[in-house]
Amino acid sequence: DIQMTQSPSSLSASVGDRVTITCRASQTISNYLNWYQQKPGKAPELLIYAADSLQSGVPSRFSGSGSGTDFVLIISSLQPEDFATYYCQQGSNTPRTFGQGTKVEIK
Amino acid sequence: QVQLQQWGAGLLKPSETLSLTCAVHGGTFSGSYWSWIRQSPGKGLEWIGEINQSGSTNYNPSLKSRVTLSIDTSKDQFSLKMTSVSAADTAVYYCASTEGNYYYYMHVWGKGTTVTVSS
């Protein structure tokens, strides 16, 4: 199985901050990397697919980059509605695997 | 816009069979995979498996011996069965529509079904 490791596991930030979350795959996955946002009690929602493609309807303050084994999700200016947990997921191989999540909390 | 409606029994006893169904509204089965993902209390996301319109399946090896996915295109539904459940299977179970050509991203999710296994 491909292991996905996110860092940090949690972070505290203020509204307006730039936030960076990293995801590392245990083997190369090209750009088969997707990002999700999950709020408490809700299903995850797709933010970014194919490493850097913004899902329709997702604000442009979210961006993704990376290829191979190292990927980044950036929130350029954190908004109140962005406090949530973020997960990466690889679509290169089965079993599809997720990172352990990064919880973004209010500072 | 595709929407997913899921249902199934929420309380099971150990050794029973978990059975969940997900109905697809506003879309078709073609070009997609249909996935099941679960989330144990306070934990991350675990992929269970996926099925396409033709019935081709991929399973998580850790669950494969107990899981069966099926699809009914006449009803626009797909289903999950998991046998011999235990407390470790207590989780919120999600169905999802998955892009099945290249990147396998889950772009539409059901609301989730909470399944509790307890004697």
PDB file of C-alpha atoms in Angstrom:
ATOM      1  CA  ASP A   1       0.000   0.000   0.000  1.00  0.00           C
ATOM      2  CA  ILE A   2       1.080   3.581  -0.607  1.00  0.00           C
ATOM      3  CA  GLN A   3       1.364   5.435   2.697  1.00  0.00           C
ATOM      4  CA  MET A   4       0.344   9.084   2.729  1.00  0.00           C
ATOM      5  CA  THR A   5       1.857  11.250   5.445  1.00  0.00           C
ATOM      6  CA  GLN A   6       0.592  14.739   6.138  1.00  0.00           C
ATOM      7  CA  SER A   7       2.276  17.448   8.153  1.00  0.00           C
ATOM      8  CA  PRO A   8       1.560  19.023  10.421  1.00  0.00           C
ATOM      9  CA  SER A   9      -1.175  16.955  12.097  1.00  0.00           C
ATOM     10  CA  SER A  10      -2.674  20.160  13.420  1.00  0.00           C
ATOM     11  CA  LEU A  11      -2.019  23.852  13.288  1.00  0.00           C
ATOM     12  CA  SER A  12      -3.382  27.037  14.772  1.00  0.00           C
ATOM     13  CA  ALA A  13      -3.789  30.027  12.533  1.00  0.00           C
ATOM     14  CA  SER A  14      -5.574  33.352  12.369  1.00  0.00           C
ATOM     15  CA  VAL A  15      -7.994  34.689   9.816  1.00  0.00           C
ATOM     16  CA  GLY A  16      -5.981  36.120   6.951  1.00  0.00           C
ATOM     17  CA  ASP A  17      -2.968  33.857   7.486  1.00  0.00           C
ATOM     18  CA  ARG A  18      -1.362  31.896   4.717  1.00  0.00           C
ATOM     19  CA  VAL A  19      -1.551  28.188   5.546  1.00  0.00           C
ATOM     20  CA  THR A  20       0.565  25.423   4.045  1.00  0.00           C
ATOM     21  CA  ILE A  21      -0.134  21.705   4.465  1.00  0.00           C
ATOM     22  CA  THR A  22       2.190  19.087   3.058  1.00  0.00           C
ATOM     23  CA  CYS A  23       1.523  15.521   1.975  1.00  0.00           C
ATOM     24  CA  ARG A  24       4.190  12.962   1.202  1.00  0.00           C
ATOM     25  CA  ALA A  25       3.639   9.642  -0.562  1.00  0.00           C
ATOM     26  CA  SER A  26       5.719   6.574   0.264  1.00  0.00           C
ATOM     27  CA  GLN A  27       6.340   6.043  -3.457  1.00  0.00           C
ATOM     28  CA  THR A  28       5.969   8.139  -6.545  1.00  0.00           C
ATOM     29  CA  ILE A  29       2.393   8.811  -7.595  1.00  0.00           C
ATOM     30  CA  SER A  30       2.973  11.328 -10.407  1.00  0.00           C
ATOM     31  CA  ASN A  31       0.167  13.877  -9.934  1.00  0.00           C
ATOM     32  CA  TYR A  32      -2.506  11.417  -8.792  1.00  0.00           C
ATOM     33  CA  LEU A  33      -3.142  13.401  -5.633  1.00  0.00           C
ATOM     34  CA  ASN A  34      -6.391  14.846  -4.370  1.00  0.00           C
ATOM     35  CA  TRP A  35      -7.277  17.092  -1.421  1.00  0.00           C
ATOM     36  CA  TYR A  36     -10.440  17.187   0.681  1.00  0.00           C
ATOM     37  CA  GLN A  37     -11.872  19.414   3.401  1.00  0.00           C
ATOM     38  CA  GLN A  38     -14.004  17.958   6.173  1.00  0.00           C
ATOM     39  CA  LYS A  39     -15.966  19.894   8.758  1.00  0.00           C
ATOM     40  CA  PRO A  40     -17.241  18.274  11.968  1.00  0.00           C
ATOM     41  CA  GLY A  41     -20.211  16.006  11.393  1.00  0.00           C
ATOM     42  CA  LYS A  42     -20.067  16.427   7.621  1.00  0.00           C
ATOM     43  CA  ALA A  43     -18.829  14.383   4.704  1.00  0.00           C
ATOM     44  CA  PRO A  44     -15.521  15.381   3.126  1.00  0.00           C
ATOM     45  CA  GLU A  45     -15.648  17.729   0.144  1.00  0.00           C
ATOM     46  CA  LEU A  46     -13.270  17.688  -2.806  1.00  0.00           C
ATOM     47  CA  LEU A  47     -11.039  20.763  -3.055  1.00  0.00           C
ATOM     48  CA  ILE A  48      -8.246  19.878  -5.453  1.00  0.00           C
ATOM     49  CA  TYR A  49      -7.733  16.988  -7.858  1.00  0.00           C
ATOM     50  CA  ALA A  50      -4.773  15.962  -9.991  1.00  0.00           C
ATOM     51  CA  ALA A  51      -2.499  17.804  -7.558  1.00  0.00           C
ATOM     52  CA  ASP A  52      -3.285  21.297  -8.797  1.00  0.00           C
ATOM     53  CA  SER A  53      -6.752  21.414 -10.387  1.00  0.00           C
ATOM     54  CA  LEU A  54      -9.344  23.370  -8.449  1.00  0.00           C
ATOM     55  CA  GLN A  55     -12.702  21.640  -8.144  1.00  0.00           C
ATOM     56  CA  SER A  56     -15.599  23.681  -9.495  1.00  0.00           C
ATOM     57  CA  GLY A  57     -17.039  26.023  -6.885  1.00  0.00           C
ATOM     58  CA  VAL A  58     -13.993  25.965  -4.607  1.00  0.00           C
ATOM     59  CA  PRO A  59     -12.619  29.420  -3.765  1.00  0.00           C
ATOM     60  CA  SER A  60      -9.429  30.445  -5.523  1.00  0.00           C
ATOM     61  CA  ARG A  61      -7.619  30.990  -2.215  1.00  0.00           C
ATOM     62  CA  PHE A  62      -7.096  27.213  -2.252  1.00  0.00           C
ATOM     63  CA  SER A  63      -4.293  25.918  -4.426  1.00  0.00           C
ATOM     64  CA  GLY A  64      -2.299  22.736  -4.765  1.00  0.00           C
ATOM     65  CA  SER A  65       1.039  21.798  -6.215  1.00  0.00           C
ATOM     66  CA  GLY A  66       3.534  18.982  -6.379  1.00  0.00           C
ATOM     67  CA  SER A  67       4.426  15.861  -8.265  1.00  0.00           C
ATOM     68  CA  GLY A  68       6.091  12.565  -7.554  1.00  0.00           C
ATOM     69  CA  THR A  69       6.077  12.137  -3.790  1.00  0.00           C
ATOM     70  CA  ASP A  70       5.729  15.633  -2.348  1.00  0.00           C
ATOM     71  CA  PHE A  71       2.621  17.774  -2.487  1.00  0.00           C
ATOM     72  CA  VAL A  72       1.358  20.982  -0.924  1.00  0.00           C
ATOM     73  CA  LEU A  73      -2.041  22.493  -0.230  1.00  0.00           C
ATOM     74  CA  ILE A  74      -2.021  26.255   0.304  1.00  0.00           C
ATOM     75  CA  ILE A  75      -4.749  28.464   1.655  1.00  0.00           C
ATOM     76  CA  SER A  76      -3.616  31.940   0.684  1.00  0.00           C
ATOM     77  CA  SER A  77      -5.744  33.890   3.152  1.00  0.00           C
ATOM     78  CA  LEU A  78      -7.514  31.827   5.780  1.00  0.00           C
ATOM     79  CA  GLN A  79     -11.209  32.552   6.190  1.00  0.00           C
ATOM     80  CA  PRO A  80     -13.477  31.644   9.132  1.00  0.00           C
ATOM     81  CA  GLU A  81     -15.172  28.908   7.094  1.00  0.00           C
ATOM     82  CA  ASP A  82     -11.816  27.237   6.380  1.00  0.00           C
ATOM     83  CA  PHE A  83     -11.343  25.929   9.906  1.00  0.00           C
ATOM     84  CA  ALA A  84     -11.648  22.216   9.261  1.00  0.00           C
ATOM     85  CA  THR A  85      -9.635  19.050   8.759  1.00  0.00           C
ATOM     86  CA  TYR A  86      -7.855  18.516   5.450  1.00  0.00           C
ATOM     87  CA  TYR A  87      -6.971  15.167   3.902  1.00  0.00           C
ATOM     88  CA  CYS A  88      -4.853  14.170   0.949  1.00  0.00           C
ATOM     89  CA  GLN A  89      -5.641  11.004  -1.039  1.00  0.00           C
ATOM     90  CA  GLN A  90      -3.700   9.164  -3.707  1.00  0.00           C
ATOM     91  CA  GLY A  91      -5.508   7.845  -6.758  1.00  0.00           C
ATOM     92  CA  SER A  92      -2.496   6.151  -8.332  1.00  0.00           C
ATOM     93  CA  ASN A  93      -2.960   2.653  -6.952  1.00  0.00           C
ATOM     94  CA  THR A  94      -5.414   0.531  -5.053  1.00  0.00           C
ATOM     95  CA  PRO A  95      -6.009   0.533  -2.216  1.00  0.00           C
ATOM     96  CA  ARG A  96      -6.712   4.242  -2.432  1.00  0.00           C
ATOM     97  CA  THR A  97      -5.180   5.739   0.696  1.00  0.00           C
ATOM     98  CA  PHE A  98      -5.639   8.943   2.635  1.00  0.00           C
ATOM     99  CA  GLY A  99      -3.321  10.967   4.775  1.00  0.00           C
ATOM    100  CA  GLN A 100      -4.082  11.062   8.480  1.00  0.00           C
ATOM    101  CA  GLY A 101      -5.488  14.569   8.235  1.00  0.00           C
ATOM    102  CA  THR A 102      -4.441  18.072   9.227  1.00  0.00           C
ATOM    103  CA  LYS A 103      -6.729  19.932  11.587  1.00  0.00           C
ATOM    104  CA  VAL A 104      -6.714  23.690  11.102  1.00  0.00           C
ATOM    105  CA  GLU A 105      -7.804  25.450  14.271  1.00  0.00           C
ATOM    106  CA  ILE A 106      -8.437  29.026  15.247  1.00  0.00           C
ATOM    107  CA  LYS A 107      -5.532  30.767  16.952  1.00  0.00           C
TER     108      LYS A 107
ATOM    109  CA  GLN B   1     -25.606  17.484 -10.438  1.00  0.00           C
ATOM    110  CA  VAL B   2     -25.267  14.017  -8.966  1.00  0.00           C
ATOM    111  CA  GLN B   3     -26.557  13.501  -5.438  1.00  0.00           C
ATOM    112  CA  LEU B   4     -26.132  10.379  -3.346  1.00  0.00           C
ATOM    113  CA  GLN B   5     -28.653   9.120  -0.828  1.00  0.00           C
ATOM    114  CA  GLN B   6     -27.516   6.321   1.428  1.00  0.00           C
ATOM    115  CA  TRP B   7     -29.251   4.135   3.968  1.00  0.00           C
ATOM    116  CA  GLY B   8     -28.909   0.968   5.983  1.00  0.00           C
ATOM    117  CA  ALA B   9     -29.027  -0.497   9.464  1.00  0.00           C
ATOM    118  CA  GLY B  10     -27.230   1.610  12.045  1.00  0.00           C
ATOM    119  CA  LEU B  11     -26.966  -0.805  14.961  1.00  0.00           C
ATOM    120  CA  LEU B  12     -25.525  -4.277  14.612  1.00  0.00           C
ATOM    121  CA  LYS B  13     -24.409  -7.022  16.945  1.00  0.00           C
ATOM    122  CA  PRO B  14     -20.986  -8.639  16.609  1.00  0.00           C
ATOM    123  CA  SER B  15     -20.856 -11.291  13.858  1.00  0.00           C
ATOM    124  CA  GLU B  16     -23.812  -9.776  11.978  1.00  0.00           C
ATOM    125  CA  THR B  17     -23.687  -8.494   8.410  1.00  0.00           C
ATOM    126  CA  LEU B  18     -23.533  -4.796   7.626  1.00  0.00           C
ATOM    127  CA  SER B  19     -25.621  -3.809   4.622  1.00  0.00           C
ATOM    128  CA  LEU B  20     -25.724  -0.311   3.126  1.00  0.00           C
ATOM    129  CA  THR B  21     -27.154   1.027  -0.121  1.00  0.00           C
ATOM    130  CA  CYS B  22     -26.489   4.245  -1.981  1.00  0.00           C
ATOM    131  CA  ALA B  23     -28.860   5.670  -4.596  1.00  0.00           C
ATOM    132  CA  VAL B  24     -27.613   7.910  -7.377  1.00  0.00           C
ATOM    133  CA  HIS B  25     -29.832  10.852  -8.273  1.00  0.00           C
ATOM    134  CA  GLY B  26     -29.305  13.199 -11.190  1.00  0.00           C
ATOM    135  CA  GLY B  27     -26.564  11.289 -12.959  1.00  0.00           C
ATOM    136  CA  THR B  28     -25.521   8.095 -14.692  1.00  0.00           C
ATOM    137  CA  PHE B  29     -23.184   5.296 -13.844  1.00  0.00           C
ATOM    138  CA  SER B  30     -21.003   5.584 -16.929  1.00  0.00           C
ATOM    139  CA  GLY B  31     -17.437   6.840 -16.547  1.00  0.00           C
ATOM    140  CA  SER B  32     -17.461   6.607 -12.796  1.00  0.00           C
ATOM    141  CA  TYR B  33     -16.477   4.347 -10.037  1.00  0.00           C
ATOM    142  CA  TRP B  34     -18.699   4.137  -6.976  1.00  0.00           C
ATOM    143  CA  SER B  35     -16.854   3.971  -3.708  1.00  0.00           C
ATOM    144  CA  TRP B  36     -17.299   3.248  -0.036  1.00  0.00           C
ATOM    145  CA  ILE B  37     -15.173   4.940   2.594  1.00  0.00           C
ATOM    146  CA  ARG B  38     -15.439   4.754   6.357  1.00  0.00           C
ATOM    147  CA  GLN B  39     -14.312   6.872   9.269  1.00  0.00           C
ATOM    148  CA  SER B  40     -13.960   5.426  12.744  1.00  0.00           C
ATOM    149  CA  PRO B  41     -14.795   7.749  15.661  1.00  0.00           C
ATOM    150  CA  GLY B  42     -12.188  10.466  15.892  1.00  0.00           C
ATOM    151  CA  LYS B  43     -10.090   8.867  13.176  1.00  0.00           C
ATOM    152  CA  GLY B  44      -9.190   9.392   9.555  1.00  0.00           C
ATOM    153  CA  LEU B  45     -10.650   8.068   6.328  1.00  0.00           C
ATOM    154  CA  GLU B  46     -10.339   4.442   5.262  1.00  0.00           C
ATOM    155  CA  TRP B  47     -11.116   3.353   1.715  1.00  0.00           C
ATOM    156  CA  ILE B  48     -13.208   0.181   1.571  1.00  0.00           C
ATOM    157  CA  GLY B  49     -13.534  -0.378  -2.149  1.00  0.00           C
ATOM    158  CA  GLU B  50     -15.013   0.712  -5.465  1.00  0.00           C
ATOM    159  CA  ILE B  51     -17.194  -0.695  -8.231  1.00  0.00           C
ATOM    160  CA  ASN B  52     -17.942   0.505 -11.756  1.00  0.00           C
ATOM    161  CA  GLN B  53     -20.922   0.210 -14.039  1.00  0.00           C
ATOM    162  CA  SER B  54     -19.731  -3.116 -15.390  1.00  0.00           C
ATOM    163  CA  GLY B  55     -19.419  -4.557 -11.914  1.00  0.00           C
ATOM    164  CA  SER B  56     -15.644  -4.484 -11.877  1.00  0.00           C
ATOM    165  CA  THR B  57     -14.454  -4.112  -8.294  1.00  0.00           C
ATOM    166  CA  ASN B  58     -11.394  -3.110  -6.315  1.00  0.00           C
ATOM    167  CA  TYR B  59     -11.227  -3.828  -2.608  1.00  0.00           C
ATOM    168  CA  ASN B  60      -9.016  -2.840   0.262  1.00  0.00           C
ATOM    169  CA  PRO B  61      -7.007  -5.998   0.982  1.00  0.00           C
ATOM    170  CA  SER B  62      -7.459  -5.422   4.710  1.00  0.00           C
ATOM    171  CA  LEU B  63     -11.235  -5.887   4.324  1.00  0.00           C
ATOM    172  CA  LYS B  64     -11.518  -7.915   1.151  1.00  0.00           C
ATOM    173  CA  SER B  65     -12.383 -11.211   2.808  1.00  0.00           C
ATOM    174  CA  ARG B  66     -15.482  -9.689   4.427  1.00  0.00           C
ATOM    175  CA  VAL B  67     -16.670  -7.135   1.870  1.00  0.00           C
ATOM    176  CA  THR B  68     -18.822  -7.448  -1.232  1.00  0.00           C
ATOM    177  CA  LEU B  69     -19.766  -4.506  -3.442  1.00  0.00           C
ATOM    178  CA  SER B  70     -22.600  -4.763  -5.919  1.00  0.00           C
ATOM    179  CA  ILE B  71     -24.374  -2.495  -8.353  1.00  0.00           C
ATOM    180  CA  ASP B  72     -27.919  -2.398  -9.755  1.00  0.00           C
ATOM    181  CA  THR B  73     -27.961  -0.164 -12.801  1.00  0.00           C
ATOM    182  CA  SER B  74     -31.714  -0.635 -13.258  1.00  0.00           C
ATOM    183  CA  LYS B  75     -32.265   1.104  -9.922  1.00  0.00           C
ATOM    184  CA  ASP B  76     -29.252   3.451 -10.052  1.00  0.00           C
ATOM    185  CA  GLN B  77     -28.035   1.971  -6.793  1.00  0.00           C
ATOM    186  CA  PHE B  78     -24.885   0.386  -5.434  1.00  0.00           C
ATOM    187  CA  SER B  79     -24.421  -1.515  -2.213  1.00  0.00           C
ATOM    188  CA  LEU B  80     -21.949  -2.607   0.433  1.00  0.00           C
ATOM    189  CA  LYS B  81     -22.096  -5.804   2.451  1.00  0.00           C
ATOM    190  CA  MET B  82     -19.611  -6.560   5.197  1.00  0.00           C
ATOM    191  CA  THR B  83     -19.819  -9.852   7.053  1.00  0.00           C
ATOM    192  CA  SER B  84     -18.788 -10.799  10.581  1.00  0.00           C
ATOM    193  CA  VAL B  85     -18.680  -7.260  11.925  1.00  0.00           C
ATOM    194  CA  SER B  86     -17.025  -6.418  15.220  1.00  0.00           C
ATOM    195  CA  ALA B  87     -16.657  -3.313  17.361  1.00  0.00           C
ATOM    196  CA  ALA B  88     -13.703  -2.337  15.177  1.00  0.00           C
ATOM    197  CA  ASP B  89     -16.168  -1.793  12.315  1.00  0.00           C
ATOM    198  CA  THR B  90     -18.010   0.932  14.217  1.00  0.00           C
ATOM    199  CA  ALA B  91     -17.711   3.970  11.974  1.00  0.00           C
ATOM    200  CA  VAL B  92     -19.452   6.455   9.739  1.00  0.00           C
ATOM    201  CA  TYR B  93     -19.735   4.884   6.298  1.00  0.00           C
ATOM    202  CA  TYR B  94     -19.789   7.108   3.230  1.00  0.00           C
ATOM    203  CA  CYS B  95     -20.625   6.328  -0.356  1.00  0.00           C
ATOM    204  CA  ALA B  96     -19.007   8.470  -3.032  1.00  0.00           C
ATOM    205  CA  SER B  97     -18.949   9.035  -6.740  1.00  0.00           C
ATOM    206  CA  THR B  98     -15.383   8.606  -7.971  1.00  0.00           C
ATOM    207  CA  GLU B  99     -13.805   9.799 -11.203  1.00  0.00           C
ATOM    208  CA  GLY B 100     -12.730   6.541 -12.724  1.00  0.00           C
ATOM    209  CA  ASN B 101     -10.551   7.426 -15.720  1.00  0.00           C
ATOM    210  CA  TYR B 102      -7.352   8.844 -14.278  1.00  0.00           C
ATOM    211  CA  TYR B 103      -7.187  10.436 -10.857  1.00  0.00           C
ATOM    212  CA  TYR B 104      -9.810   8.538  -8.879  1.00  0.00           C
ATOM    213  CA  TYR B 105     -11.002  11.502  -6.865  1.00  0.00           C
ATOM    214  CA  MET B 106     -14.251  11.340  -4.901  1.00  0.00           C
ATOM    215  CA  HIS B 107     -16.190  14.337  -6.107  1.00  0.00           C
ATOM    216  CA  VAL B 108     -19.636  13.669  -4.657  1.00  0.00           C
ATOM    217  CA  TRP B 109     -20.242  12.152  -1.247  1.00  0.00           C
ATOM    218  CA  GLY B 110     -23.272  10.821   0.556  1.00  0.00           C
ATOM    219  CA  LYS B 111     -24.096  12.277   3.944  1.00  0.00           C
ATOM    220  CA  GLY B 112     -22.819   9.218   5.761  1.00  0.00           C
ATOM    221  CA  THR B 113     -24.424   6.448   7.777  1.00  0.00           C
ATOM    222  CA  THR B 114     -23.360   5.860  11.355  1.00  0.00           C
ATOM    223  CA  VAL B 115     -22.927   2.168  12.049  1.00  0.00           C
ATOM    224  CA  THR B 116     -22.446   0.998  15.612  1.00  0.00           C
ATOM    225  CA  VAL B 117     -21.496  -2.577  16.456  1.00  0.00           C
ATOM    226  CA  SER B 118     -22.330  -3.484  20.019  1.00  0.00           C
ATOM    227  CA  SER B 119     -23.630  -6.487  21.869  1.00  0.00           C
TER     228      SER B 119
END
